[in-house]
Short mmCIF file of C-alpha atoms and ligand atoms in Angstrom, two decimals:
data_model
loop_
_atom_site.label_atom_id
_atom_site.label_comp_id
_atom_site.label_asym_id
_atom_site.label_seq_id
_atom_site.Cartn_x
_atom_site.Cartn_y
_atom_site.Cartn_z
CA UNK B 806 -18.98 -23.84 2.16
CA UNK B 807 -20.05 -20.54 2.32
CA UNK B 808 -18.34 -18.12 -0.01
CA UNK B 809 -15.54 -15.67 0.90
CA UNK B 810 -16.49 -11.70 0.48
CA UNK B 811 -13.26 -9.97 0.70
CA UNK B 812 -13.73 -5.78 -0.01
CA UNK B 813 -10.55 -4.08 -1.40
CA UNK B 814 -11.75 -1.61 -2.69
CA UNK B 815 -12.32 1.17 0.13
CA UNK B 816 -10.99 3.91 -2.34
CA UNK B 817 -14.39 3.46 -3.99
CA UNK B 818 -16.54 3.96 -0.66
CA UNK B 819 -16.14 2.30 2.78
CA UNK B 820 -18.67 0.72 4.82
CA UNK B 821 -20.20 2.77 7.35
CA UNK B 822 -18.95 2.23 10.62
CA UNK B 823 -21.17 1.02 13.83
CA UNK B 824 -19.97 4.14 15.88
CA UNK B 825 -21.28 6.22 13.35
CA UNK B 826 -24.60 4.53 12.51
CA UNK B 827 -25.32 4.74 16.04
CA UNK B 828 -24.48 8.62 16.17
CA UNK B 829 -26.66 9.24 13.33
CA UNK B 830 -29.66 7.61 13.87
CA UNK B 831 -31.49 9.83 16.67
CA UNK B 832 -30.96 12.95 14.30
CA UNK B 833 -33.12 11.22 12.10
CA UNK B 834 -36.19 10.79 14.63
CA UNK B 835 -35.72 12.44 18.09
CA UNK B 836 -33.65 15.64 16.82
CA UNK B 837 -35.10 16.00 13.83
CA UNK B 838 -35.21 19.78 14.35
CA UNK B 839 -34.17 22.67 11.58
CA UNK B 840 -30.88 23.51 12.68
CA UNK B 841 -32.17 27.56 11.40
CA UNK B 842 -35.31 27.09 14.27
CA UNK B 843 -35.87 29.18 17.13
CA UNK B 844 -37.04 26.71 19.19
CA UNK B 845 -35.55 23.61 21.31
CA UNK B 846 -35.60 21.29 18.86
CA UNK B 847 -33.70 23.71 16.37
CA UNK B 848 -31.44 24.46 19.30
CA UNK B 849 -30.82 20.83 19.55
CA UNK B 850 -30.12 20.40 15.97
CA UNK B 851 -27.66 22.94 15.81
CA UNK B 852 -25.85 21.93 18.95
CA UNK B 853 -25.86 18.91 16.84
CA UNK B 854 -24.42 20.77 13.67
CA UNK B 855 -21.58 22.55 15.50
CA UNK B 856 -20.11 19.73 17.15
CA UNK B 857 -19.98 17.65 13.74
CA UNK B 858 -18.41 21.25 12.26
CA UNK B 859 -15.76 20.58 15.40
CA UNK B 860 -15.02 17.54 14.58
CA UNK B 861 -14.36 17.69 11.10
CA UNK B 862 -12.65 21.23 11.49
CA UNK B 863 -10.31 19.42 14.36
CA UNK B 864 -9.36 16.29 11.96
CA UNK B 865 -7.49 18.55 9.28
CA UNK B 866 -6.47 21.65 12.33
CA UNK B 867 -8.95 24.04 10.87
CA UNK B 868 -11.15 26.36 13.08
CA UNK B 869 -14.92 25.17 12.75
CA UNK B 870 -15.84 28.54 11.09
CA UNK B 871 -13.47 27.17 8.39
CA UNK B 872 -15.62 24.31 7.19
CA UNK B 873 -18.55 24.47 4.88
CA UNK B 874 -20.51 21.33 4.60
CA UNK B 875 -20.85 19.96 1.01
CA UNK B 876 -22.55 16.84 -0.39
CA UNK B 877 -19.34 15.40 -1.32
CA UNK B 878 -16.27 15.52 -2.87
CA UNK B 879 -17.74 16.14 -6.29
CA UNK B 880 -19.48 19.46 -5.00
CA UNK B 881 -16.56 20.31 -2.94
CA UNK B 882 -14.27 20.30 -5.63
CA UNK B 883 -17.06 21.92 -8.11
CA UNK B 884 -17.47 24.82 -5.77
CA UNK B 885 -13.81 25.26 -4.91
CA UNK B 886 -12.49 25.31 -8.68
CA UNK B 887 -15.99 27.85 -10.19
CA UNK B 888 -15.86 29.58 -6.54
CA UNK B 889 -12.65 31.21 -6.83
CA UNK B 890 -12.63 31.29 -10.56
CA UNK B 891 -15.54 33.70 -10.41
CA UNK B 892 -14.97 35.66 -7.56
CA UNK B 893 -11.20 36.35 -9.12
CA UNK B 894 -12.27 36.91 -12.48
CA UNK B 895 -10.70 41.19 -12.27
CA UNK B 896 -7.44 39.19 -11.49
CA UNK B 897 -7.06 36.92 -14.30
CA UNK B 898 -8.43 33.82 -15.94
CA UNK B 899 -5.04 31.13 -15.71
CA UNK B 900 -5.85 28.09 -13.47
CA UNK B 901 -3.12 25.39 -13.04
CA UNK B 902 -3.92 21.85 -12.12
CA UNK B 903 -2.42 18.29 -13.41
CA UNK B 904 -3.30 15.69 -15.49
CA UNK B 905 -4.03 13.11 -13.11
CA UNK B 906 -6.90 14.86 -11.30
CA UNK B 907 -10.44 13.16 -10.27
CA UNK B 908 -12.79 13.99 -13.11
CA UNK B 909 -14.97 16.68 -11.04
CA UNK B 910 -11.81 18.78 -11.04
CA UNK B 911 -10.96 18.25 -14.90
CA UNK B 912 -14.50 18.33 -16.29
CA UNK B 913 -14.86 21.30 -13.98
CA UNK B 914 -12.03 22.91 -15.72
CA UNK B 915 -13.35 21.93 -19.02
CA UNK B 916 -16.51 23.66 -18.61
CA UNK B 917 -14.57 26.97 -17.29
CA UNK B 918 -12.39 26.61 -20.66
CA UNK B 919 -15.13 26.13 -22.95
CA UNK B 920 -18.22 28.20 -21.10
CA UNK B 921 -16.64 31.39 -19.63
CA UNK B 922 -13.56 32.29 -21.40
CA UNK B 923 -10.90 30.70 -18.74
CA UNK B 924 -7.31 29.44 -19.69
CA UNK B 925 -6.13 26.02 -18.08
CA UNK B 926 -2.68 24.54 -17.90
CA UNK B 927 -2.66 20.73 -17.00
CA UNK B 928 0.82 20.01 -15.84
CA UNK B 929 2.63 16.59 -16.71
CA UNK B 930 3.43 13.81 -13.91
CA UNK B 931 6.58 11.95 -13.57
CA UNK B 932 6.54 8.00 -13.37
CA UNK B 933 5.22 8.14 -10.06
CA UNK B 934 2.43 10.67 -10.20
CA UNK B 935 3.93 13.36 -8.86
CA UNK B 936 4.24 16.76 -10.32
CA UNK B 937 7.23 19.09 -10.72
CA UNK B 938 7.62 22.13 -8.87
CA UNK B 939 10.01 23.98 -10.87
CA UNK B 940 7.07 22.76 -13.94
CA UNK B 941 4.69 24.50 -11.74
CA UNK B 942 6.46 27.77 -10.68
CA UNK B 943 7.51 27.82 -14.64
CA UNK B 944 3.83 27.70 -15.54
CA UNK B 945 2.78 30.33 -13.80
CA UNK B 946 1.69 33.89 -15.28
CA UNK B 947 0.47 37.06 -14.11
CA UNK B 948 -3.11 36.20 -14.92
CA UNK B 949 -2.83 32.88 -12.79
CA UNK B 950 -5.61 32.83 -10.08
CA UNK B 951 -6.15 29.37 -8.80
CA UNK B 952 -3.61 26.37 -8.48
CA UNK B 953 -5.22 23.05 -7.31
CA UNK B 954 -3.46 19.76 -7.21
CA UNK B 955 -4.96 16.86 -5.80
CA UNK B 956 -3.31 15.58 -2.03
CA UNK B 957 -3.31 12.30 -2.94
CA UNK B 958 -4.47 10.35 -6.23
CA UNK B 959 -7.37 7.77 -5.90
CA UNK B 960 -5.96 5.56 -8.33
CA UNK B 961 -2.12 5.14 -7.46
CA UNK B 962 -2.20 6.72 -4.19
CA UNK B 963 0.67 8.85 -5.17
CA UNK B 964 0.91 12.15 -2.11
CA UNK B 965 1.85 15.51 -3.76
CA UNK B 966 4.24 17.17 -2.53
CA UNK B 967 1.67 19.92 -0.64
CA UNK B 968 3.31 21.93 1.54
CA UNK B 969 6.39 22.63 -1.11
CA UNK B 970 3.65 24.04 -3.64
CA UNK B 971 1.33 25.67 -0.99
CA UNK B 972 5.12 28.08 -0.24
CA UNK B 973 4.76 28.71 -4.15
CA UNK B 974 1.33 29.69 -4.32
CA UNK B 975 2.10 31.70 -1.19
CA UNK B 976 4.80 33.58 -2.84
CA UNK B 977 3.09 34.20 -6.02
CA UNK B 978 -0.26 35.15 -4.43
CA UNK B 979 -1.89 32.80 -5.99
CA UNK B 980 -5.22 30.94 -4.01
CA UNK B 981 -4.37 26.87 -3.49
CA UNK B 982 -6.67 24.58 -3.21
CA UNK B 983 -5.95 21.11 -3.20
CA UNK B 984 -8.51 17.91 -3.34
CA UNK B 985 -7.94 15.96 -0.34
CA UNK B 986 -11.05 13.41 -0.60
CA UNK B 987 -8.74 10.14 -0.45
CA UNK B 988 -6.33 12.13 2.02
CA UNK B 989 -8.37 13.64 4.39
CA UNK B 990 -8.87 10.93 7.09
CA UNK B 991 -6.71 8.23 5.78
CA UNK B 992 -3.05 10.29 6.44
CA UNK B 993 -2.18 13.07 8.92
CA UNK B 994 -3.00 16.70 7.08
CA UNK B 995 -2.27 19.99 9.46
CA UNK B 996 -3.58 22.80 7.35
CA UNK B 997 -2.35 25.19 10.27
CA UNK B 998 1.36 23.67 8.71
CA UNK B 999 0.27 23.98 4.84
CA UNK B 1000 -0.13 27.07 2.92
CA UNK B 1001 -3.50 25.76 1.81
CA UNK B 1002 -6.72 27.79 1.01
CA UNK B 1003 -9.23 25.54 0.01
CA UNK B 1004 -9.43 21.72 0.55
CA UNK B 1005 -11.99 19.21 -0.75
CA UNK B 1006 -12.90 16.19 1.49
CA UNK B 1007 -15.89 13.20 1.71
CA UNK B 1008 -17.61 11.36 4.26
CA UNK B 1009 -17.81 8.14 2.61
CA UNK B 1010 -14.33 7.48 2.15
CA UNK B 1011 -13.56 7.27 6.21
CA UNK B 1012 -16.57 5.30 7.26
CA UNK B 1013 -19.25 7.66 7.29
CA UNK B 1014 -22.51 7.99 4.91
CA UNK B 1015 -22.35 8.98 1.43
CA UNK B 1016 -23.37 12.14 -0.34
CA UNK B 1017 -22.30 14.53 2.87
CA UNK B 1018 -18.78 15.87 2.63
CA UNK B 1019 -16.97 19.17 3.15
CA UNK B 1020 -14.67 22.09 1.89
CA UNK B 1021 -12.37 23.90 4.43
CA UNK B 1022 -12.15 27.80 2.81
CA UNK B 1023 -9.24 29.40 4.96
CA UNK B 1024 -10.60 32.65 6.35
CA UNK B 1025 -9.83 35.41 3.86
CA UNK B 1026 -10.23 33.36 0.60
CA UNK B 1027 -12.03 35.38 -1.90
CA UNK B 1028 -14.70 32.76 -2.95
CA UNK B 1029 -18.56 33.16 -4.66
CA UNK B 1030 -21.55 31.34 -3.09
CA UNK B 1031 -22.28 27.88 -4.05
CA UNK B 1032 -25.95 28.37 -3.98
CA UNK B 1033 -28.14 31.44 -3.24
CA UNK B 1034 -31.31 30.89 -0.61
CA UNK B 1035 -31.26 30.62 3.22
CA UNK B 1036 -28.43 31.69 5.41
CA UNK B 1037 -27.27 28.56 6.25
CA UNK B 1038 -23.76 27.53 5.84
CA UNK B 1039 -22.88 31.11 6.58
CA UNK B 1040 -24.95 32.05 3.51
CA UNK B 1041 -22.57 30.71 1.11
CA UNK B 1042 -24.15 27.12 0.72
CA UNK B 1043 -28.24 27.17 1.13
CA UNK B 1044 -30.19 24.70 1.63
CA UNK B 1045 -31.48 22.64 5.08
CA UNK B 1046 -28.97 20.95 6.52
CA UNK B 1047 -28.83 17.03 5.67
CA UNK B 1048 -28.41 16.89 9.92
CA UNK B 1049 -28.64 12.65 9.98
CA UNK B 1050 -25.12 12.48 7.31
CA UNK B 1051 -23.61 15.58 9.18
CA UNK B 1052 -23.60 13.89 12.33
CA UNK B 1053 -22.29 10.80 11.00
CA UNK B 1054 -19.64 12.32 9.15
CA UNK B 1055 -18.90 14.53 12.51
CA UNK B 1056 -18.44 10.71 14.14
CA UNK B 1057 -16.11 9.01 11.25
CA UNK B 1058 -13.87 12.23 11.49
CA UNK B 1059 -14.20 12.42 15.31
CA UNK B 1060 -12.79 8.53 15.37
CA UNK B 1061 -10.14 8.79 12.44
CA UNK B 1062 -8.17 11.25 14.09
CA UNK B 1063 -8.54 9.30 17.22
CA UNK B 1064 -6.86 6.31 15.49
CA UNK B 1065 -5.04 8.00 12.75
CA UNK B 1066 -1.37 6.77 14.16
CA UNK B 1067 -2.59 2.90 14.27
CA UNK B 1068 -4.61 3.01 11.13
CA UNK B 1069 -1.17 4.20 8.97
CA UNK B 1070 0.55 1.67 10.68
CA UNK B 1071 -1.62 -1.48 10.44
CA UNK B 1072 -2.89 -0.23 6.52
CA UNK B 1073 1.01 0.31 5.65
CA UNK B 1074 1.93 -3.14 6.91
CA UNK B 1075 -0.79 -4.81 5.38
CA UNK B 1076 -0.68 -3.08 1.94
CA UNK B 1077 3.17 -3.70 1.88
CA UNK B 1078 2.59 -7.67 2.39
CA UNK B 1079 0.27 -7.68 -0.34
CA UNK B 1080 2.49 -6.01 -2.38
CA UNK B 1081 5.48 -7.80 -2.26
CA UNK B 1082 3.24 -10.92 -1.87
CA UNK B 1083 2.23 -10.66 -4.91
CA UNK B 1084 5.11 -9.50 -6.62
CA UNK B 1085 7.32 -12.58 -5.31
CA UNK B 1086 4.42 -14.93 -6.59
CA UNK B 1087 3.61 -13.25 -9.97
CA UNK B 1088 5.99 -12.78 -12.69
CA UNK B 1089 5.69 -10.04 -15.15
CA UNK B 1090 4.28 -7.65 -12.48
CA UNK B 1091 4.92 -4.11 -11.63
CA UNK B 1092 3.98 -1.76 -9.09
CA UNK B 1093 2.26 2.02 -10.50
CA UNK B 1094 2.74 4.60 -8.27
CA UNK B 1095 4.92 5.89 -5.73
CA UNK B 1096 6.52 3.72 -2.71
CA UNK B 1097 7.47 6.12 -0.75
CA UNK B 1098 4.63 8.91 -0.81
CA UNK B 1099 1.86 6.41 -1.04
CA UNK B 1100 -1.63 6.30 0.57
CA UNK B 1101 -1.47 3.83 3.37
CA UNK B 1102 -4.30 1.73 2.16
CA UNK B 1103 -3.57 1.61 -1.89
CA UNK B 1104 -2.23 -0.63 -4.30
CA UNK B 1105 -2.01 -0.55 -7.56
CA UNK B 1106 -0.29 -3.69 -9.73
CA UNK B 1107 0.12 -4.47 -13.56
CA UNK B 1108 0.10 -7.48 -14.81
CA UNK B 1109 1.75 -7.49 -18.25
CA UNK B 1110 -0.27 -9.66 -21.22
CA UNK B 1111 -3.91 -9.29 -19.75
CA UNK B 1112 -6.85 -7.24 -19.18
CA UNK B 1113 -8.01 -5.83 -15.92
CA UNK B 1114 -11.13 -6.37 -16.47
CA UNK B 1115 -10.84 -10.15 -16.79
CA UNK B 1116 -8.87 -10.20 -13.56
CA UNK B 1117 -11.50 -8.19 -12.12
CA UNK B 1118 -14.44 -10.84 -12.66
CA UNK B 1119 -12.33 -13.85 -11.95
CA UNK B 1120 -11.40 -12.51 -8.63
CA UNK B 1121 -15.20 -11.47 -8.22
CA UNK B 1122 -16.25 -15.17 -8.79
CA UNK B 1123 -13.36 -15.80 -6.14
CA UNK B 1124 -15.35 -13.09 -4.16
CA UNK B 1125 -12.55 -10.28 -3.98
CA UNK B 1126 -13.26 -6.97 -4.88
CA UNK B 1127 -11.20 -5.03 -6.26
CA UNK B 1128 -11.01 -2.53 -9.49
CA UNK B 1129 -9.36 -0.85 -11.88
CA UNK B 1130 -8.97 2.50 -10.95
CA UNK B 1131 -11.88 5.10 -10.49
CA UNK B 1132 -15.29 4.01 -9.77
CA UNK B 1133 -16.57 6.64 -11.42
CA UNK B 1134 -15.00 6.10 -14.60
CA UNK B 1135 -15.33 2.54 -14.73
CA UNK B 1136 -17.57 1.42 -17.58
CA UNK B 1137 -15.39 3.40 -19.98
CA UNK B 1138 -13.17 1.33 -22.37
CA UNK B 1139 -10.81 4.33 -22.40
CA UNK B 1140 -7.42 3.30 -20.40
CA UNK B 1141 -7.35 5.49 -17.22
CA UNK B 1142 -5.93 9.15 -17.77
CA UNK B 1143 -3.88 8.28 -14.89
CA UNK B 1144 -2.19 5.16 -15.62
CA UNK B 1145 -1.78 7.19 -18.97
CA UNK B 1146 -0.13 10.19 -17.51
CA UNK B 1147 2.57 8.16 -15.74
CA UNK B 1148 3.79 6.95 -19.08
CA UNK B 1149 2.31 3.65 -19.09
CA UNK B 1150 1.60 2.22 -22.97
CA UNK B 1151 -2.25 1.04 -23.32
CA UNK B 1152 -2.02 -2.15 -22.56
CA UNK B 1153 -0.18 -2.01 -19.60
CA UNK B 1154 -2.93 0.80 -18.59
CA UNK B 1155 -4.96 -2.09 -19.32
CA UNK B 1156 -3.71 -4.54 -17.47
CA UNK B 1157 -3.42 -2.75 -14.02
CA UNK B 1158 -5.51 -3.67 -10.77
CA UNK B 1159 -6.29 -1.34 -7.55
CA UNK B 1160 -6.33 -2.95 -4.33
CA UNK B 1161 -7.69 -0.69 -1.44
CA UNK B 1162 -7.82 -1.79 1.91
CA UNK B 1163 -9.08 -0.42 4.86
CA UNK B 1164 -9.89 -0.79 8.73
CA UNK B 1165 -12.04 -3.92 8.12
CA UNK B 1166 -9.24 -5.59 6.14
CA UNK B 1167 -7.42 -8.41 8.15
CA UNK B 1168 -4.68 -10.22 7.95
CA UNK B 1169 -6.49 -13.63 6.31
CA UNK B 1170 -8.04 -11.19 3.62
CA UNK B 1171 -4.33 -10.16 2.54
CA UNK B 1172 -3.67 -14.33 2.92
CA UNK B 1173 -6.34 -15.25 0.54
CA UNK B 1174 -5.82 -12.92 -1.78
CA UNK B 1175 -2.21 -13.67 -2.38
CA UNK B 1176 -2.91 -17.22 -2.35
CA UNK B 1177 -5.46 -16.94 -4.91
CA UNK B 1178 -4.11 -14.21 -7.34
CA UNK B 1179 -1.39 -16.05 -8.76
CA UNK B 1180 -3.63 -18.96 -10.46
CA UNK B 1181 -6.16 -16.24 -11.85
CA UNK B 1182 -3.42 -14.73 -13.36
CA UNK B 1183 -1.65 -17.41 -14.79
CA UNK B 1184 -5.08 -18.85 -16.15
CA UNK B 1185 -5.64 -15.87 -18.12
CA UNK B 1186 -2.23 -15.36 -18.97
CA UNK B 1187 -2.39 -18.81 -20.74
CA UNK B 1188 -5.13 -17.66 -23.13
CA UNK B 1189 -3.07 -14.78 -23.90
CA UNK B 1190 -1.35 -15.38 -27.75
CA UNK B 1191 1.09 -12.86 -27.04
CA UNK B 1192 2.24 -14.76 -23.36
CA UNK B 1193 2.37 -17.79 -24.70
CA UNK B 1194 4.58 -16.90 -27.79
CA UNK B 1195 6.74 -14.27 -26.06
CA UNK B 1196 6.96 -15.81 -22.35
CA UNK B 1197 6.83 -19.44 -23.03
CA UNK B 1198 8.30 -19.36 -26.35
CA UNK B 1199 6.15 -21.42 -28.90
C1 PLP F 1512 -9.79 12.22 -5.47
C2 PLP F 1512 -11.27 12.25 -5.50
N1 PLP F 1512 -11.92 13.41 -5.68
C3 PLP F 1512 -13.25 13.48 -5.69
C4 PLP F 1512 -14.04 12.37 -5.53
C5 PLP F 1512 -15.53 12.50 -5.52
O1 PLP F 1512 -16.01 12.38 -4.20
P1 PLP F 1512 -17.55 12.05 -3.90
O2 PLP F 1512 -17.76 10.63 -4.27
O3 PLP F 1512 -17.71 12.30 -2.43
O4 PLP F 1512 -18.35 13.00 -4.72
C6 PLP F 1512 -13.42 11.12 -5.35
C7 PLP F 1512 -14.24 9.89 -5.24
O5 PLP F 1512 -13.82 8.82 -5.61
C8 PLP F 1512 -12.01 11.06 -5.34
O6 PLP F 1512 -11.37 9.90 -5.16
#
């Protein structure tokens, strides 16, 4: 029998999706023009460019003049934090974010703290992953340049409360920017209805190619190049245009706003049956994260008495893939700075499991898994000393 492949985890990457392939592909051999050329072919390349600029402007409500194109999330969120940190530097040198950022906004941070004299409050999270406005409005001073809090956490899937601490960056005249890379495509975001400045987003997380993203700078925002050189990206991003990924990410925008109402739906059904699958078939199980302000697609379970790790290859042999948090910090024995910023001790850190699903996932996928899950965990459990003495009593 041939074996089962079952993906969940699309908060990692998602496969690319036909639509999109097929977009891309003629920008990689007919209209291969320089978008910056005089001539037809450049003409058709940045035909090309503008529409993808369209598209990705019209998914979040921005105008296309609005959107800068990155190589990812990691740059976007690179250029955003050191961007307005150096172009506000006469203002002050106080930046706010949380403790349950993605890495390229914390070690981004770090570097400002350590390298060029900047001040950085990281603000606690409640149970669920969310932070507290009156902590924020508290924290703020009147050298505070930049807040950014993350839309929604790739680990949990925990939504910040946005809008709420867009109005008090508004009133404190402070620039926002927020990373919206698991957001951005996967829920609805208005930035027309969000006192937002900057926002980070990626390609690869809604079915386009990897390494091409974006970050929407609202008109006005004081912000310093990313790189110096050619004129493209309105001269604050140089550097040819990667046209082929543009495209394509132009395309997976294009069709996730199309679908946005249906994709909620169908990922919020789905994820909720695996949930509570799960939870009425494993004992000793908890959900991290919100359940109300959750990403569609995310869940995140522990499983008291065992490591993640060993659930992880069991369910790989099973051929389920899932993970334990962020793929980027995954080969680190250090419990996730998430997990430990919602309170949870080590081990339960430890012992916790991130299911994403996406538009691929069906309904036998959530089946399988649930049917499966339970005997994986109760084989491990029963090499687990501390089950078998606490739990089962010996
Ligand atoms: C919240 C968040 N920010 C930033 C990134 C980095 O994005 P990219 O992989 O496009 O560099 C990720 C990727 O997992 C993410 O989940």
């Amino acid at each position: 029998m041939e074996q089962k492949r079952i993906y969940m985890d699309y908060s990692a990457t998602t496969p690319v999706k036909k639509e999109v392939l097929d977009a891309m592909m003629p920008y990689l051999t007919d209209y291969f023009g320089n978008a910056s050329s005089f001539h037809s072919f450049g003409r058709e390349a940045k035909n090309a460019l503008d529409k993808a600029r369209e598209q990705v402007a019209n998914l979040i409500g921005a105008k296309p003049n609005e959107i800068y194109f990155t190589s990812g999330g990691t740059e976007s969120d690179n250029w955003a934090i050191k961007g307005v940190a150096f172009a506000n530097k006469d203002k002050g040198n106080h930046i706010i974010t949380s403790k349950i950022e993605h890495h390229a906004i914390l070690h981004t941070c770090e570097y400002l703290e350590k390298h060029h004299g900047f001040e950085v409050t990281y603000l606690d999270v409640d149970s669920e992953g969310k932070i507290d406005l009156k902590q924020l409005e508290d924290a703020i001073k009147d050298t505070t340049i930049l807040i950014s809090i993350m839309f929604a956490n790739n680990e949990i899937g925990t939504i910040q409360p946005i809008k709420e601490i867009g109005e008090i960056a508004k009133k404190h005249n402070i620039v926002f920017h927020t990373d919206a890379v698991q957001a951005a495509g996967n829920i609805n975001i208005d930035v027309k209805e969000l006192d937002v400045n900057l926002m980070s987003m990626s390609s690869h997380k809604i079915y386009g190619p990897k390494g091409i993203g974006a970050l929407y700078v609202k008109n006005g925002t004081k912000l310093h190049a990313h790189s110096h050189g050619g004129a493209q990206e309105r001269k604050r991003r140089g550097g040819t245009e990667n046209l082929p990924s543009i495209v394509g990410y132009g395309k997976a925008a294009e069709i996730a706003k199309s679908h946005m109402s249906e994709h909620i739906e169908r990922l919020t059904r789905l994820r909720d049956e695996l949930i509570n699958g799960i939870l009425d078939k494993v004992p000793y199980t908890k959900v991290n994260g919100s359940l109300e302000d959750r990403l569609p697609g995310n869940a995140n379970l522990r499983f008291e008495f065992i490591e993640g790790e060993s659930i992880i290859l069991m369910l790989d042999m099973l051929g389920i893939a899932v993970s334990t948090g962020s793929a980027c910090a995954s080969g680190s024995l250090d419990p996730s700075h998430v997990l430990m910023s919602i309170g949870l001790l080590h081990e339960e850190a430890h012992g916790s499991i991130r299911f994403s699903i996406g538009d691929f996932t069906t309904q036998e996928d959530i089946d399988y898994v649930i049917e499966k899950l339970p005997g994986v965990i109760e084989r491990l459990r029963s090499m687990s000393p501390l089950y078998n003495n606490l739990v089962k009593g010996k």
